[in-house]
Amino acid sequence: MRILLVEDDAGLGEGIRTALKPEGYTVDWLRDGRSALHALTDESFDLAVLDLGLPRLDGLEVLRQLRAAANPVPVLVLTARDATADRIAGLDAGADDYLIKPFDVSELKARLRALLRRSFNRPQPALEYAGITLDPASQTVTWQGQPVSLQRKEFILLHELIAQPGRVLTRDKLQQVLYGWGEEVESNAIEVHIHHLRKKFAPELIRTVRGVGYLVDKR
Ligand code: CA
């Protein structure tokens, strides 16, 4: 479970990170809004804990830009602003939950567990692309009406690609989606999965963009 913590207060950030580690979360910590927006755009997180008062880009603005780009990552907002208007603004901007500082770490943990449960239970629609139907709920794939058996990583990779036709997914991005940071990955691991997918569907399904990554064409 990978969490992005965005908090400019060093003491509080360290406290949260230390508290979450034993829970089995991988916590990446950033201290300003602009870096947070970049990280959330370029990488995959299961959840973000976002302070509102941040240098370089306000937390509310980070949230607005994320949601404007249809980024669905669950966000728990931390705010020192105990004003109803600010809380409403946070929820309107797309926060899934909020906590007012100071808060008890055990409450933060409980809120995170609840958010993660909700996000994993959220129904995801089946995707259709060029004769492929991929159903995240049942974890099944058909190709021209026939069931196709995929390994877990092949399934995730195919899902990433056909969810965003016309968009090049870089090798780094795919590696993070499949393996996360810190895991040792064979340098050709992505190529091997792509090779298998092409064999199971059609060779022309996935295009290689040399030196960058892969995409499926927009249809
Ligand atoms: Ca702050």
mmCIF file with all atom_site columns, C-alpha atoms and ligand atoms in Angstrom:
data_model
loop_
_atom_site.group_PDB
_atom_site.id
_atom_site.type_symbol
_atom_site.label_atom_id
_atom_site.label_alt_id
_atom_site.label_comp_id
_atom_site.label_asym_id
_atom_site.label_entity_id
_atom_site.label_seq_id
_atom_site.pdbx_PDB_ins_code
_atom_site.Cartn_x
_atom_site.Cartn_y
_atom_site.Cartn_z
_atom_site.occupancy
_atom_site.B_iso_or_equiv
_atom_site.pdbx_formal_charge
_atom_site.auth_seq_id
_atom_site.auth_comp_id
_atom_site.auth_asym_id
_atom_site.auth_atom_id
_atom_site.pdbx_PDB_model_num
ATOM   1   C  CA . MET A 1 1   ? 0.000   0.000   0.000   1.00 0.00 ? 1   MET A CA 1
ATOM   2   C  CA . ARG A 1 2   ? 1.696   3.163   -1.165  1.00 0.00 ? 2   ARG A CA 1
ATOM   3   C  CA . ILE A 1 3   ? 0.801   6.505   0.413   1.00 0.00 ? 3   ILE A CA 1
ATOM   4   C  CA . LEU A 1 4   ? 1.953   9.963   -0.566  1.00 0.00 ? 4   LEU A CA 1
ATOM   5   C  CA . LEU A 1 5   ? 2.237   12.235  2.457   1.00 0.00 ? 5   LEU A CA 1
ATOM   6   C  CA . VAL A 1 6   ? 2.341   15.952  1.658   1.00 0.00 ? 6   VAL A CA 1
ATOM   7   C  CA . GLU A 1 7   ? 3.172   18.013  4.748   1.00 0.00 ? 7   GLU A CA 1
ATOM   8   C  CA . ASP A 1 8   ? 5.582   20.927  5.099   1.00 0.00 ? 8   ASP A CA 1
ATOM   9   C  CA . ASP A 1 9   ? 5.782   20.735  8.894   1.00 0.00 ? 9   ASP A CA 1
ATOM   10  C  CA . ALA A 1 10  ? 8.883   18.593  9.534   1.00 0.00 ? 10  ALA A CA 1
ATOM   11  C  CA . GLY A 1 11  ? 7.845   17.409  12.995  1.00 0.00 ? 11  GLY A CA 1
ATOM   12  C  CA . LEU A 1 12  ? 4.332   16.463  11.998  1.00 0.00 ? 12  LEU A CA 1
ATOM   13  C  CA . GLY A 1 13  ? 5.468   14.822  8.758   1.00 0.00 ? 13  GLY A CA 1
ATOM   14  C  CA . GLU A 1 14  ? 8.057   12.728  10.571  1.00 0.00 ? 14  GLU A CA 1
ATOM   15  C  CA . GLY A 1 15  ? 5.485   11.790  13.214  1.00 0.00 ? 15  GLY A CA 1
ATOM   16  C  CA . ILE A 1 16  ? 2.966   10.614  10.635  1.00 0.00 ? 16  ILE A CA 1
ATOM   17  C  CA . ARG A 1 17  ? 5.549   8.699   8.650   1.00 0.00 ? 17  ARG A CA 1
ATOM   18  C  CA . THR A 1 18  ? 6.855   6.963   11.757  1.00 0.00 ? 18  THR A CA 1
ATOM   19  C  CA . ALA A 1 19  ? 3.325   6.087   12.858  1.00 0.00 ? 19  ALA A CA 1
ATOM   20  C  CA . LEU A 1 20  ? 2.283   4.642   9.500   1.00 0.00 ? 20  LEU A CA 1
ATOM   21  C  CA . LYS A 1 21  ? 5.347   2.502   8.805   1.00 0.00 ? 21  LYS A CA 1
ATOM   22  C  CA . PRO A 1 22  ? 4.509   -0.311  11.246  1.00 0.00 ? 22  PRO A CA 1
ATOM   23  C  CA . GLU A 1 23  ? 1.057   -0.518  9.619   1.00 0.00 ? 23  GLU A CA 1
ATOM   24  C  CA . GLY A 1 24  ? 2.728   -1.847  6.506   1.00 0.00 ? 24  GLY A CA 1
ATOM   25  C  CA . TYR A 1 25  ? 2.295   1.277   4.383   1.00 0.00 ? 25  TYR A CA 1
ATOM   26  C  CA . THR A 1 26  ? 5.004   2.528   2.071   1.00 0.00 ? 26  THR A CA 1
ATOM   27  C  CA . VAL A 1 27  ? 5.090   6.255   2.812   1.00 0.00 ? 27  VAL A CA 1
ATOM   28  C  CA . ASP A 1 28  ? 6.647   8.744   0.408   1.00 0.00 ? 28  ASP A CA 1
ATOM   29  C  CA . TRP A 1 29  ? 6.870   12.204  1.916   1.00 0.00 ? 29  TRP A CA 1
ATOM   30  C  CA . LEU A 1 30  ? 6.929   15.500  0.030   1.00 0.00 ? 30  LEU A CA 1
ATOM   31  C  CA . ARG A 1 31  ? 6.913   18.977  1.509   1.00 0.00 ? 31  ARG A CA 1
ATOM   32  C  CA . ASP A 1 32  ? 5.407   21.256  -1.121  1.00 0.00 ? 32  ASP A CA 1
ATOM   33  C  CA . GLY A 1 33  ? 2.368   21.356  -3.350  1.00 0.00 ? 33  GLY A CA 1
ATOM   34  C  CA . ARG A 1 34  ? 4.063   21.512  -6.714  1.00 0.00 ? 34  ARG A CA 1
ATOM   35  C  CA . SER A 1 35  ? 6.197   18.395  -6.144  1.00 0.00 ? 35  SER A CA 1
ATOM   36  C  CA . ALA A 1 36  ? 3.099   16.637  -4.819  1.00 0.00 ? 36  ALA A CA 1
ATOM   37  C  CA . LEU A 1 37  ? 1.105   17.421  -7.946  1.00 0.00 ? 37  LEU A CA 1
ATOM   38  C  CA . HIS A 1 38  ? 3.943   16.125  -10.126 1.00 0.00 ? 38  HIS A CA 1
ATOM   39  C  CA . ALA A 1 39  ? 4.324   12.938  -8.107  1.00 0.00 ? 39  ALA A CA 1
ATOM   40  C  CA . LEU A 1 40  ? 0.592   12.227  -8.104  1.00 0.00 ? 40  LEU A CA 1
ATOM   41  C  CA . THR A 1 41  ? 0.424   12.846  -11.841 1.00 0.00 ? 41  THR A CA 1
ATOM   42  C  CA . ASP A 1 42  ? 3.433   10.745  -12.801 1.00 0.00 ? 42  ASP A CA 1
ATOM   43  C  CA . GLU A 1 43  ? 3.273   7.917   -10.296 1.00 0.00 ? 43  GLU A CA 1
ATOM   44  C  CA . SER A 1 44  ? 0.786   5.541   -8.753  1.00 0.00 ? 44  SER A CA 1
ATOM   45  C  CA . PHE A 1 45  ? -0.299  5.924   -5.147  1.00 0.00 ? 45  PHE A CA 1
ATOM   46  C  CA . ASP A 1 46  ? -3.110  4.148   -3.335  1.00 0.00 ? 46  ASP A CA 1
ATOM   47  C  CA . LEU A 1 47  ? -3.855  7.225   -1.283  1.00 0.00 ? 47  LEU A CA 1
ATOM   48  C  CA . ALA A 1 48  ? -2.650  10.760  -0.539  1.00 0.00 ? 48  ALA A CA 1
ATOM   49  C  CA . VAL A 1 49  ? -2.577  12.586  2.793   1.00 0.00 ? 49  VAL A CA 1
ATOM   50  C  CA . LEU A 1 50  ? -2.553  16.245  1.822   1.00 0.00 ? 50  LEU A CA 1
ATOM   51  C  CA . ASP A 1 51  ? -1.941  19.265  4.014   1.00 0.00 ? 51  ASP A CA 1
ATOM   52  C  CA . LEU A 1 52  ? -3.767  22.378  2.759   1.00 0.00 ? 52  LEU A CA 1
ATOM   53  C  CA . GLY A 1 53  ? -1.291  25.087  3.791   1.00 0.00 ? 53  GLY A CA 1
ATOM   54  C  CA . LEU A 1 54  ? 1.709   24.245  1.608   1.00 0.00 ? 54  LEU A CA 1
ATOM   55  C  CA . PRO A 1 55  ? 4.549   26.186  -0.001  1.00 0.00 ? 55  PRO A CA 1
ATOM   56  C  CA . ARG A 1 56  ? 4.737   26.604  -3.796  1.00 0.00 ? 56  ARG A CA 1
ATOM   57  C  CA . LEU A 1 57  ? 1.189   25.415  -4.453  1.00 0.00 ? 57  LEU A CA 1
ATOM   58  C  CA . ASP A 1 58  ? -1.723  25.404  -2.029  1.00 0.00 ? 58  ASP A CA 1
ATOM   59  C  CA . GLY A 1 59  ? -3.166  22.002  -1.126  1.00 0.00 ? 59  GLY A CA 1
ATOM   60  C  CA . LEU A 1 60  ? -6.610  23.002  -2.392  1.00 0.00 ? 60  LEU A CA 1
ATOM   61  C  CA . GLU A 1 61  ? -5.112  23.897  -5.759  1.00 0.00 ? 61  GLU A CA 1
ATOM   62  C  CA . VAL A 1 62  ? -3.276  20.556  -5.890  1.00 0.00 ? 62  VAL A CA 1
ATOM   63  C  CA . LEU A 1 63  ? -6.583  18.820  -5.294  1.00 0.00 ? 63  LEU A CA 1
ATOM   64  C  CA . ARG A 1 64  ? -8.462  20.880  -7.892  1.00 0.00 ? 64  ARG A CA 1
ATOM   65  C  CA . GLN A 1 65  ? -5.859  20.206  -10.551 1.00 0.00 ? 65  GLN A CA 1
ATOM   66  C  CA . LEU A 1 66  ? -5.799  16.484  -9.758  1.00 0.00 ? 66  LEU A CA 1
ATOM   67  C  CA . ARG A 1 67  ? -9.545  16.159  -10.073 1.00 0.00 ? 67  ARG A CA 1
ATOM   68  C  CA . ALA A 1 68  ? -9.639  18.362  -13.183 1.00 0.00 ? 68  ALA A CA 1
ATOM   69  C  CA . ALA A 1 69  ? -7.302  15.786  -14.723 1.00 0.00 ? 69  ALA A CA 1
ATOM   70  C  CA . ALA A 1 70  ? -9.713  13.021  -13.609 1.00 0.00 ? 70  ALA A CA 1
ATOM   71  C  CA . ASN A 1 71  ? -7.123  11.575  -11.207 1.00 0.00 ? 71  ASN A CA 1
ATOM   72  C  CA . PRO A 1 72  ? -9.187  9.375   -8.836  1.00 0.00 ? 72  PRO A CA 1
ATOM   73  C  CA . VAL A 1 73  ? -6.569  8.843   -6.079  1.00 0.00 ? 73  VAL A CA 1
ATOM   74  C  CA . PRO A 1 74  ? -8.305  8.941   -2.668  1.00 0.00 ? 74  PRO A CA 1
ATOM   75  C  CA . VAL A 1 75  ? -7.246  12.069  -0.765  1.00 0.00 ? 75  VAL A CA 1
ATOM   76  C  CA . LEU A 1 76  ? -7.435  12.754  2.940   1.00 0.00 ? 76  LEU A CA 1
ATOM   77  C  CA . VAL A 1 77  ? -6.968  16.448  3.657   1.00 0.00 ? 77  VAL A CA 1
ATOM   78  C  CA . LEU A 1 78  ? -5.178  17.737  6.761   1.00 0.00 ? 78  LEU A CA 1
ATOM   79  C  CA . THR A 1 79  ? -6.126  21.221  7.745   1.00 0.00 ? 79  THR A CA 1
ATOM   80  C  CA . ALA A 1 80  ? -5.306  23.599  10.534  1.00 0.00 ? 80  ALA A CA 1
ATOM   81  C  CA . ARG A 1 81  ? -8.188  25.690  9.328   1.00 0.00 ? 81  ARG A CA 1
ATOM   82  C  CA . ASP A 1 82  ? -11.052 24.938  11.598  1.00 0.00 ? 82  ASP A CA 1
ATOM   83  C  CA . ALA A 1 83  ? -13.481 26.961  9.521   1.00 0.00 ? 83  ALA A CA 1
ATOM   84  C  CA . THR A 1 84  ? -16.493 25.258  8.023   1.00 0.00 ? 84  THR A CA 1
ATOM   85  C  CA . ALA A 1 85  ? -15.945 27.136  4.758   1.00 0.00 ? 85  ALA A CA 1
ATOM   86  C  CA . ASP A 1 86  ? -12.462 25.653  4.371   1.00 0.00 ? 86  ASP A CA 1
ATOM   87  C  CA . ARG A 1 87  ? -13.651 22.144  5.062   1.00 0.00 ? 87  ARG A CA 1
ATOM   88  C  CA . ILE A 1 88  ? -16.434 22.543  2.524   1.00 0.00 ? 88  ILE A CA 1
ATOM   89  C  CA . ALA A 1 89  ? -13.980 23.940  -0.019  1.00 0.00 ? 89  ALA A CA 1
ATOM   90  C  CA . GLY A 1 90  ? -11.786 20.876  0.504   1.00 0.00 ? 90  GLY A CA 1
ATOM   91  C  CA . LEU A 1 91  ? -14.631 18.459  0.008   1.00 0.00 ? 91  LEU A CA 1
ATOM   92  C  CA . ASP A 1 92  ? -15.879 20.431  -3.010  1.00 0.00 ? 92  ASP A CA 1
ATOM   93  C  CA . ALA A 1 93  ? -12.406 20.313  -4.527  1.00 0.00 ? 93  ALA A CA 1
ATOM   94  C  CA . GLY A 1 94  ? -12.550 16.515  -4.362  1.00 0.00 ? 94  GLY A CA 1
ATOM   95  C  CA . ALA A 1 95  ? -11.223 15.455  -0.952  1.00 0.00 ? 95  ALA A CA 1
ATOM   96  C  CA . ASP A 1 96  ? -12.548 12.101  0.233   1.00 0.00 ? 96  ASP A CA 1
ATOM   97  C  CA . ASP A 1 97  ? -12.100 12.882  3.912   1.00 0.00 ? 97  ASP A CA 1
ATOM   98  C  CA . TYR A 1 98  ? -10.421 15.432  6.174   1.00 0.00 ? 98  TYR A CA 1
ATOM   99  C  CA . LEU A 1 99  ? -8.852  15.751  9.603   1.00 0.00 ? 99  LEU A CA 1
ATOM   100 C  CA . ILE A 1 100 ? -8.407  18.947  11.579  1.00 0.00 ? 100 ILE A CA 1
ATOM   101 C  CA . LYS A 1 101 ? -5.062  19.538  13.266  1.00 0.00 ? 101 LYS A CA 1
ATOM   102 C  CA . PRO A 1 102 ? -4.176  18.651  15.891  1.00 0.00 ? 102 PRO A CA 1
ATOM   103 C  CA . PHE A 1 103 ? -5.426  15.107  15.536  1.00 0.00 ? 103 PHE A CA 1
ATOM   104 C  CA . ASP A 1 104 ? -4.740  11.780  17.148  1.00 0.00 ? 104 ASP A CA 1
ATOM   105 C  CA . VAL A 1 105 ? -2.584  9.457   15.043  1.00 0.00 ? 105 VAL A CA 1
ATOM   106 C  CA . SER A 1 106 ? -4.858  6.527   15.816  1.00 0.00 ? 106 SER A CA 1
ATOM   107 C  CA . GLU A 1 107 ? -7.739  8.478   14.278  1.00 0.00 ? 107 GLU A CA 1
ATOM   108 C  CA . LEU A 1 108 ? -5.651  9.141   11.172  1.00 0.00 ? 108 LEU A CA 1
ATOM   109 C  CA . LYS A 1 109 ? -4.924  5.413   10.885  1.00 0.00 ? 109 LYS A CA 1
ATOM   110 C  CA . ALA A 1 110 ? -8.602  4.528   11.218  1.00 0.00 ? 110 ALA A CA 1
ATOM   111 C  CA . ARG A 1 111 ? -9.596  7.081   8.570   1.00 0.00 ? 111 ARG A CA 1
ATOM   112 C  CA . LEU A 1 112 ? -6.943  5.752   6.184   1.00 0.00 ? 112 LEU A CA 1
ATOM   113 C  CA . ARG A 1 113 ? -8.128  2.179   6.635   1.00 0.00 ? 113 ARG A CA 1
ATOM   114 C  CA . ALA A 1 114 ? -11.712 3.252   5.929   1.00 0.00 ? 114 ALA A CA 1
ATOM   115 C  CA . LEU A 1 115 ? -10.696 5.217   2.833   1.00 0.00 ? 115 LEU A CA 1
ATOM   116 C  CA . LEU A 1 116 ? -8.671  2.343   1.435   1.00 0.00 ? 116 LEU A CA 1
ATOM   117 C  CA . ARG A 1 117 ? -11.529 -0.078  2.039   1.00 0.00 ? 117 ARG A CA 1
ATOM   118 C  CA . ARG A 1 118 ? -13.924 2.231   0.217   1.00 0.00 ? 118 ARG A CA 1
ATOM   119 C  CA . SER A 1 119 ? -11.603 2.769   -2.689  1.00 0.00 ? 119 SER A CA 1
ATOM   120 C  CA . PHE A 1 120 ? -11.043 -0.958  -3.195  1.00 0.00 ? 120 PHE A CA 1
ATOM   121 C  CA . ASN A 1 121 ? -14.761 -1.654  -3.052  1.00 0.00 ? 121 ASN A CA 1
ATOM   122 C  CA . ARG A 1 122 ? -15.572 1.069   -5.552  1.00 0.00 ? 122 ARG A CA 1
ATOM   123 C  CA . PRO A 1 123 ? -17.045 -0.569  -8.635  1.00 0.00 ? 123 PRO A CA 1
ATOM   124 C  CA . GLN A 1 124 ? -14.882 -0.093  -11.685 1.00 0.00 ? 124 GLN A CA 1
ATOM   125 C  CA . PRO A 1 125 ? -16.564 -0.271  -15.081 1.00 0.00 ? 125 PRO A CA 1
ATOM   126 C  CA . ALA A 1 126 ? -15.506 -2.851  -17.657 1.00 0.00 ? 126 ALA A CA 1
ATOM   127 C  CA . LEU A 1 127 ? -13.269 -1.483  -20.412 1.00 0.00 ? 127 LEU A CA 1
ATOM   128 C  CA . GLU A 1 128 ? -13.762 -2.241  -24.075 1.00 0.00 ? 128 GLU A CA 1
ATOM   129 C  CA . TYR A 1 129 ? -11.034 -1.799  -26.619 1.00 0.00 ? 129 TYR A CA 1
ATOM   130 C  CA . ALA A 1 130 ? -10.660 -3.270  -30.111 1.00 0.00 ? 130 ALA A CA 1
ATOM   131 C  CA . GLY A 1 131 ? -12.492 -6.503  -29.370 1.00 0.00 ? 131 GLY A CA 1
ATOM   132 C  CA . ILE A 1 132 ? -11.080 -6.792  -25.851 1.00 0.00 ? 132 ILE A CA 1
ATOM   133 C  CA . THR A 1 133 ? -13.353 -6.594  -22.829 1.00 0.00 ? 133 THR A CA 1
ATOM   134 C  CA . LEU A 1 134 ? -11.580 -6.228  -19.499 1.00 0.00 ? 134 LEU A CA 1
ATOM   135 C  CA . ASP A 1 135 ? -13.641 -6.430  -16.333 1.00 0.00 ? 135 ASP A CA 1
ATOM   136 C  CA . PRO A 1 136 ? -11.787 -5.240  -13.201 1.00 0.00 ? 136 PRO A CA 1
ATOM   137 C  CA . ALA A 1 137 ? -14.582 -6.484  -10.907 1.00 0.00 ? 137 ALA A CA 1
ATOM   138 C  CA . SER A 1 138 ? -14.348 -10.113 -12.007 1.00 0.00 ? 138 SER A CA 1
ATOM   139 C  CA . GLN A 1 139 ? -10.689 -9.815  -13.114 1.00 0.00 ? 139 GLN A CA 1
ATOM   140 C  CA . THR A 1 140 ? -11.584 -11.402 -16.445 1.00 0.00 ? 140 THR A CA 1
ATOM   141 C  CA . VAL A 1 141 ? -10.680 -10.602 -20.021 1.00 0.00 ? 141 VAL A CA 1
ATOM   142 C  CA . THR A 1 142 ? -12.271 -11.667 -23.274 1.00 0.00 ? 142 THR A CA 1
ATOM   143 C  CA . TRP A 1 143 ? -10.910 -11.237 -26.784 1.00 0.00 ? 143 TRP A CA 1
ATOM   144 C  CA . GLN A 1 144 ? -13.522 -11.338 -29.553 1.00 0.00 ? 144 GLN A CA 1
ATOM   145 C  CA . GLY A 1 145 ? -15.907 -12.957 -27.101 1.00 0.00 ? 145 GLY A CA 1
ATOM   146 C  CA . GLN A 1 146 ? -13.517 -15.712 -25.989 1.00 0.00 ? 146 GLN A CA 1
ATOM   147 C  CA . PRO A 1 147 ? -12.024 -15.788 -22.486 1.00 0.00 ? 147 PRO A CA 1
ATOM   148 C  CA . VAL A 1 148 ? -8.279  -15.125 -22.328 1.00 0.00 ? 148 VAL A CA 1
ATOM   149 C  CA . SER A 1 149 ? -6.190  -16.219 -19.389 1.00 0.00 ? 149 SER A CA 1
ATOM   150 C  CA . LEU A 1 150 ? -3.746  -13.568 -18.179 1.00 0.00 ? 150 LEU A CA 1
ATOM   151 C  CA . GLN A 1 151 ? -1.218  -13.490 -15.384 1.00 0.00 ? 151 GLN A CA 1
ATOM   152 C  CA . ARG A 1 152 ? -1.830  -10.854 -12.755 1.00 0.00 ? 152 ARG A CA 1
ATOM   153 C  CA . LYS A 1 153 ? 0.866   -8.487  -14.037 1.00 0.00 ? 153 LYS A CA 1
ATOM   154 C  CA . GLU A 1 154 ? -0.294  -8.928  -17.629 1.00 0.00 ? 154 GLU A CA 1
ATOM   155 C  CA . PHE A 1 155 ? -3.803  -8.010  -16.500 1.00 0.00 ? 155 PHE A CA 1
ATOM   156 C  CA . ILE A 1 156 ? -2.619  -4.843  -14.735 1.00 0.00 ? 156 ILE A CA 1
ATOM   157 C  CA . LEU A 1 157 ? -0.496  -3.847  -17.719 1.00 0.00 ? 157 LEU A CA 1
ATOM   158 C  CA . LEU A 1 158 ? -3.318  -4.350  -20.210 1.00 0.00 ? 158 LEU A CA 1
ATOM   159 C  CA . HIS A 1 159 ? -5.652  -2.394  -17.938 1.00 0.00 ? 159 HIS A CA 1
ATOM   160 C  CA . GLU A 1 160 ? -3.232  0.563   -17.788 1.00 0.00 ? 160 GLU A CA 1
ATOM   161 C  CA . LEU A 1 161 ? -2.810  0.599   -21.550 1.00 0.00 ? 161 LEU A CA 1
ATOM   162 C  CA . ILE A 1 162 ? -6.399  0.306   -22.727 1.00 0.00 ? 162 ILE A CA 1
ATOM   163 C  CA . ALA A 1 163 ? -7.660  2.720   -20.077 1.00 0.00 ? 163 ALA A CA 1
ATOM   164 C  CA . GLN A 1 164 ? -5.638  5.449   -21.814 1.00 0.00 ? 164 GLN A CA 1
ATOM   165 C  CA . PRO A 1 165 ? -5.585  4.865   -25.576 1.00 0.00 ? 165 PRO A CA 1
ATOM   166 C  CA . GLY A 1 166 ? -3.313  7.230   -27.470 1.00 0.00 ? 166 GLY A CA 1
ATOM   167 C  CA . ARG A 1 167 ? -1.214  7.985   -24.407 1.00 0.00 ? 167 ARG A CA 1
ATOM   168 C  CA . VAL A 1 168 ? 2.358   6.737   -24.186 1.00 0.00 ? 168 VAL A CA 1
ATOM   169 C  CA . LEU A 1 169 ? 3.030   4.986   -20.900 1.00 0.00 ? 169 LEU A CA 1
ATOM   170 C  CA . THR A 1 170 ? 6.680   5.211   -20.020 1.00 0.00 ? 170 THR A CA 1
ATOM   171 C  CA . ARG A 1 171 ? 8.657   2.218   -18.907 1.00 0.00 ? 171 ARG A CA 1
ATOM   172 C  CA . ASP A 1 172 ? 9.213   3.887   -15.510 1.00 0.00 ? 172 ASP A CA 1
ATOM   173 C  CA . LYS A 1 173 ? 5.512   4.464   -15.017 1.00 0.00 ? 173 LYS A CA 1
ATOM   174 C  CA . LEU A 1 174 ? 4.646   0.880   -15.924 1.00 0.00 ? 174 LEU A CA 1
ATOM   175 C  CA . GLN A 1 175 ? 7.380   -0.435  -13.684 1.00 0.00 ? 175 GLN A CA 1
ATOM   176 C  CA . GLN A 1 176 ? 5.998   1.541   -10.753 1.00 0.00 ? 176 GLN A CA 1
ATOM   177 C  CA . VAL A 1 177 ? 2.478   0.336   -11.406 1.00 0.00 ? 177 VAL A CA 1
ATOM   178 C  CA . LEU A 1 178 ? 3.618   -3.269  -11.557 1.00 0.00 ? 178 LEU A CA 1
ATOM   179 C  CA . TYR A 1 179 ? 6.317   -3.351  -8.933  1.00 0.00 ? 179 TYR A CA 1
ATOM   180 C  CA . GLY A 1 180 ? 6.432   -0.162  -6.815  1.00 0.00 ? 180 GLY A CA 1
ATOM   181 C  CA . TRP A 1 181 ? 9.701   1.309   -5.549  1.00 0.00 ? 181 TRP A CA 1
ATOM   182 C  CA . GLY A 1 182 ? 12.268  -0.796  -3.823  1.00 0.00 ? 182 GLY A CA 1
ATOM   183 C  CA . GLU A 1 183 ? 11.462  -4.057  -5.578  1.00 0.00 ? 183 GLU A CA 1
ATOM   184 C  CA . GLU A 1 184 ? 14.252  -5.532  -7.664  1.00 0.00 ? 184 GLU A CA 1
ATOM   185 C  CA . VAL A 1 185 ? 13.039  -5.811  -11.231 1.00 0.00 ? 185 VAL A CA 1
ATOM   186 C  CA . GLU A 1 186 ? 14.697  -7.517  -14.177 1.00 0.00 ? 186 GLU A CA 1
ATOM   187 C  CA . SER A 1 187 ? 15.506  -4.823  -16.719 1.00 0.00 ? 187 SER A CA 1
ATOM   188 C  CA . ASN A 1 188 ? 13.475  -6.545  -19.436 1.00 0.00 ? 188 ASN A CA 1
ATOM   189 C  CA . ALA A 1 189 ? 10.493  -7.463  -17.223 1.00 0.00 ? 189 ALA A CA 1
ATOM   190 C  CA . ILE A 1 190 ? 8.104   -5.031  -18.930 1.00 0.00 ? 190 ILE A CA 1
ATOM   191 C  CA . GLU A 1 191 ? 9.189   -6.178  -22.417 1.00 0.00 ? 191 GLU A CA 1
ATOM   192 C  CA . VAL A 1 192 ? 8.478   -9.777  -21.476 1.00 0.00 ? 192 VAL A CA 1
ATOM   193 C  CA . HIS A 1 193 ? 4.941   -8.957  -20.304 1.00 0.00 ? 193 HIS A CA 1
ATOM   194 C  CA . ILE A 1 194 ? 4.296   -6.892  -23.450 1.00 0.00 ? 194 ILE A CA 1
ATOM   195 C  CA . HIS A 1 195 ? 5.540   -9.772  -25.578 1.00 0.00 ? 195 HIS A CA 1
ATOM   196 C  CA . HIS A 1 196 ? 3.080   -12.139 -23.890 1.00 0.00 ? 196 HIS A CA 1
ATOM   197 C  CA . LEU A 1 197 ? 0.199   -9.712  -24.326 1.00 0.00 ? 197 LEU A CA 1
ATOM   198 C  CA . ARG A 1 198 ? 0.946   -9.339  -28.045 1.00 0.00 ? 198 ARG A CA 1
ATOM   199 C  CA . LYS A 1 199 ? 0.963   -13.108 -28.409 1.00 0.00 ? 199 LYS A CA 1
ATOM   200 C  CA . LYS A 1 200 ? -2.315  -13.528 -26.557 1.00 0.00 ? 200 LYS A CA 1
ATOM   201 C  CA . PHE A 1 201 ? -4.085  -10.794 -28.540 1.00 0.00 ? 201 PHE A CA 1
ATOM   202 C  CA . ALA A 1 202 ? -2.589  -9.297  -31.690 1.00 0.00 ? 202 ALA A CA 1
ATOM   203 C  CA . PRO A 1 203 ? 0.994   -8.270  -32.431 1.00 0.00 ? 203 PRO A CA 1
ATOM   204 C  CA . GLU A 1 204 ? -0.151  -4.805  -33.542 1.00 0.00 ? 204 GLU A CA 1
ATOM   205 C  CA . LEU A 1 205 ? -2.238  -4.191  -30.396 1.00 0.00 ? 205 LEU A CA 1
ATOM   206 C  CA . ILE A 1 206 ? 0.564   -2.530  -28.437 1.00 0.00 ? 206 ILE A CA 1
ATOM   207 C  CA . ARG A 1 207 ? 2.967   -0.162  -30.129 1.00 0.00 ? 207 ARG A CA 1
ATOM   208 C  CA . THR A 1 208 ? 6.518   0.402   -28.913 1.00 0.00 ? 208 THR A CA 1
ATOM   209 C  CA . VAL A 1 209 ? 7.717   3.992   -28.751 1.00 0.00 ? 209 VAL A CA 1
ATOM   210 C  CA . ARG A 1 210 ? 11.445  3.492   -28.909 1.00 0.00 ? 210 ARG A CA 1
ATOM   211 C  CA . GLY A 1 211 ? 13.335  4.697   -25.871 1.00 0.00 ? 211 GLY A CA 1
ATOM   212 C  CA . VAL A 1 212 ? 10.109  5.856   -24.181 1.00 0.00 ? 212 VAL A CA 1
ATOM   213 C  CA . GLY A 1 213 ? 7.483   3.220   -23.602 1.00 0.00 ? 213 GLY A CA 1
ATOM   214 C  CA . TYR A 1 214 ? 4.298   1.732   -25.014 1.00 0.00 ? 214 TYR A CA 1
ATOM   215 C  CA . LEU A 1 215 ? 0.830   2.695   -26.122 1.00 0.00 ? 215 LEU A CA 1
ATOM   216 C  CA . VAL A 1 216 ? -2.321  1.401   -27.720 1.00 0.00 ? 216 VAL A CA 1
ATOM   217 C  CA . ASP A 1 217 ? -3.638  3.599   -30.499 1.00 0.00 ? 217 ASP A CA 1
ATOM   218 C  CA . LYS A 1 218 ? -6.608  5.867   -30.019 1.00 0.00 ? 218 LYS A CA 1
ATOM   219 C  CA . ARG A 1 219 ? -9.585  4.501   -31.942 1.00 0.00 ? 219 ARG A CA 1
HETATM 220 CA CA . CA  B 2 .   ? 1.265   23.363  6.386   1.00 0.00 ? 1   CA  B CA 1
#
